[in-house]
Short mmCIF file of C-alpha atoms in Angstrom, two decimals:
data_model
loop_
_atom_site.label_atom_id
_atom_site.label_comp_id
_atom_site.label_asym_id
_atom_site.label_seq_id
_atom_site.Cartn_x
_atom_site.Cartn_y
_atom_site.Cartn_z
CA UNK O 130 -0.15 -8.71 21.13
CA UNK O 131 -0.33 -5.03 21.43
CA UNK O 132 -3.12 -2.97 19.74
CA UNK O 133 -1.46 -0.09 17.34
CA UNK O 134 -2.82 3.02 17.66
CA UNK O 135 -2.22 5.93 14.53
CA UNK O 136 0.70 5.78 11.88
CA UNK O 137 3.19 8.75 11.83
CA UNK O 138 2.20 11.67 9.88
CA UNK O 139 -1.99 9.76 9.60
CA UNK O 140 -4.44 12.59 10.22
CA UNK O 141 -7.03 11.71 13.01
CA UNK O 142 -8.19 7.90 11.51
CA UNK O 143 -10.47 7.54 15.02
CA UNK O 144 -13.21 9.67 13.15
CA UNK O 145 -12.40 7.11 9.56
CA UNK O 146 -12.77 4.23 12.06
CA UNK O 147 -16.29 5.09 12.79
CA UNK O 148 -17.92 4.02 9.71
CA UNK O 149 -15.52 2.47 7.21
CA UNK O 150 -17.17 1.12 4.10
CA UNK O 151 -17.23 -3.05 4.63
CA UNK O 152 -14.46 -4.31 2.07
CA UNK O 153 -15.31 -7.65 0.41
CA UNK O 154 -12.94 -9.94 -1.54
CA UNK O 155 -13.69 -9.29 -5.06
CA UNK O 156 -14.00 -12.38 -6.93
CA UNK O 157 -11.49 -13.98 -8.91
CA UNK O 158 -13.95 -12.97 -12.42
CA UNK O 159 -14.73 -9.47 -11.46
CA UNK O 160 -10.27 -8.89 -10.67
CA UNK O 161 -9.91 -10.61 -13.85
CA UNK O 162 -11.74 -7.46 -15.33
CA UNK O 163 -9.72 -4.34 -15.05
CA UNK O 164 -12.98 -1.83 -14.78
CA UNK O 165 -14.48 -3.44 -12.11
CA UNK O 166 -13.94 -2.19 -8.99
CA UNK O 167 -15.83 -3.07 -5.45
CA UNK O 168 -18.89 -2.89 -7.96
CA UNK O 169 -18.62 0.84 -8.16
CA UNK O 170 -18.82 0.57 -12.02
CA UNK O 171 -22.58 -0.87 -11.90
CA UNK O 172 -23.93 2.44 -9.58
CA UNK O 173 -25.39 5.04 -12.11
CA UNK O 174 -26.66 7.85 -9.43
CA UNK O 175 -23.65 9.86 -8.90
CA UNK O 176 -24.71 10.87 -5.28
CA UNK O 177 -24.90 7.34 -4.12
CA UNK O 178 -21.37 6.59 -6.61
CA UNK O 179 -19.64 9.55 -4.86
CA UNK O 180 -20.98 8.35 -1.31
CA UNK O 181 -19.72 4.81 -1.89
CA UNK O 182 -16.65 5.43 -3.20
CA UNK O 183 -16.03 8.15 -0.44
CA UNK O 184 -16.74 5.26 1.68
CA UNK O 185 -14.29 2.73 0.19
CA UNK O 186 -11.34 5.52 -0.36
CA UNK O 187 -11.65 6.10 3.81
CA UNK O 188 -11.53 2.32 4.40
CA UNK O 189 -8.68 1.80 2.52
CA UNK O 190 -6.64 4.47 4.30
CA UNK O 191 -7.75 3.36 7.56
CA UNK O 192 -6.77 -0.80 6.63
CA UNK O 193 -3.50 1.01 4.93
CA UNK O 194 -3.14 3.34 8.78
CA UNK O 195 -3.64 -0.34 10.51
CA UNK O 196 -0.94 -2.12 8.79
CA UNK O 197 1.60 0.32 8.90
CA UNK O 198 1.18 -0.25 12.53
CA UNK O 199 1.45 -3.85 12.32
CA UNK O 200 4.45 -3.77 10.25
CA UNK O 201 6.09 -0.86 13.19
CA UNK O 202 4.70 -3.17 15.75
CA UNK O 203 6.35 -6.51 13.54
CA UNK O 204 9.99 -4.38 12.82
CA UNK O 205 10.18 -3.38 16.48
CA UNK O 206 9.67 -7.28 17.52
CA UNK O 207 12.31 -7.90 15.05
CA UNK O 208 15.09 -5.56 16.35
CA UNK O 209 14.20 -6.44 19.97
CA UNK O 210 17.99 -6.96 21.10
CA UNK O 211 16.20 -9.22 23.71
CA UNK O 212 15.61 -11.88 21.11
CA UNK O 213 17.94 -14.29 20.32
CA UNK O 214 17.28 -14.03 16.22
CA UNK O 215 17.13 -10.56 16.22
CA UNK O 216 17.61 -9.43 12.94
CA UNK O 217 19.83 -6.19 11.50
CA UNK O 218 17.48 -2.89 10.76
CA UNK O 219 19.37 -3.42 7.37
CA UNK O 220 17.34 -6.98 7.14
CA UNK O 221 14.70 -5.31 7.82
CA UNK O 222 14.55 -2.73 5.74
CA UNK O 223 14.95 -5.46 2.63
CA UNK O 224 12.29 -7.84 3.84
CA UNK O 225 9.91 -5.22 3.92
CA UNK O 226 11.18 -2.80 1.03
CA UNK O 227 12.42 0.06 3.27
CA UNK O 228 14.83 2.21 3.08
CA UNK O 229 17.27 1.27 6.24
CA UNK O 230 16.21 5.02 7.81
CA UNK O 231 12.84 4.36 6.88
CA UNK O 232 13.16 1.14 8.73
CA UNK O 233 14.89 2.52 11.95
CA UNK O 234 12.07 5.05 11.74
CA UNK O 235 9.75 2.12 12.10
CA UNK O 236 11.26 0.22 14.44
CA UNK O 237 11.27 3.09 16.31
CA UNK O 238 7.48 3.76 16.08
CA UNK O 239 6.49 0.11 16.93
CA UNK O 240 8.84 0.81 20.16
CA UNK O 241 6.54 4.10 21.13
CA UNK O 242 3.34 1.68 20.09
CA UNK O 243 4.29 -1.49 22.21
CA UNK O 244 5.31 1.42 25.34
CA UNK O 245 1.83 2.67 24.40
CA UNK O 246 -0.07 -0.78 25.00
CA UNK O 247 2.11 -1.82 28.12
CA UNK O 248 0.81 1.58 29.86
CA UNK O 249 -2.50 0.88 28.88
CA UNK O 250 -2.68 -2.72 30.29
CA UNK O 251 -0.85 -1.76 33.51
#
């Protein structure tokens, strides 16, 4: 499995990666309640409130920068014309709720990521 590196058009996420904020599962009562959020509701000193929700806000775009990669990385596997169930960009672009440019986009990107992790290695 390759490692992805940086999403197209992501600003420099090695700095983010540094110190996300953890992210913990929020229990099933506290999503039941729609102000409750990652407990930020219960912190009343605005420094630590705008430090821990800085925090969160740079996790979250980091974990959203990582899974666009995975989904490149999973669309280029996909349209590998070396697999025998190679699926259609068109396919694609419907199982994952692209627009078929979008997708060739992305299939294009996982290409560049998978080249990226093959030069690495060798």
């Amino acid at each position: 499995m390759c490692e992805p590196k940086q999403a197209p058009g992501a600003q420099d996420s090695a700095q983010r990666r540094l110190k996300p904020a953890q992210l913990l599962f929020e229990p099933p009562e506290a999503v039941a309640d729609p102000e409750h959020f990652f407990d930020l509701e219960s912190i009343e000193d605005p420094r630590e409130l705008l430090t821990r929700s800085t925090e969160l806000a740079l996790a979250f775009r980091a974990a959203a920068d990582r899974a666009t990669e995975y989904q490149a990385v999973a669309a280029a596997q996909l349209a590998d014309p070396r697999r025998f169930d190679r699926l259609p960009t068109a396919v694609i672009a419907e199982r994952a709720e692209w627009s078929e440019d979008y997708a060739k986009k992305m299939v294009e990107f996982g290409r560049e990521l998978q080249r990226g992790s093959n030069t690495a290695v060798d």
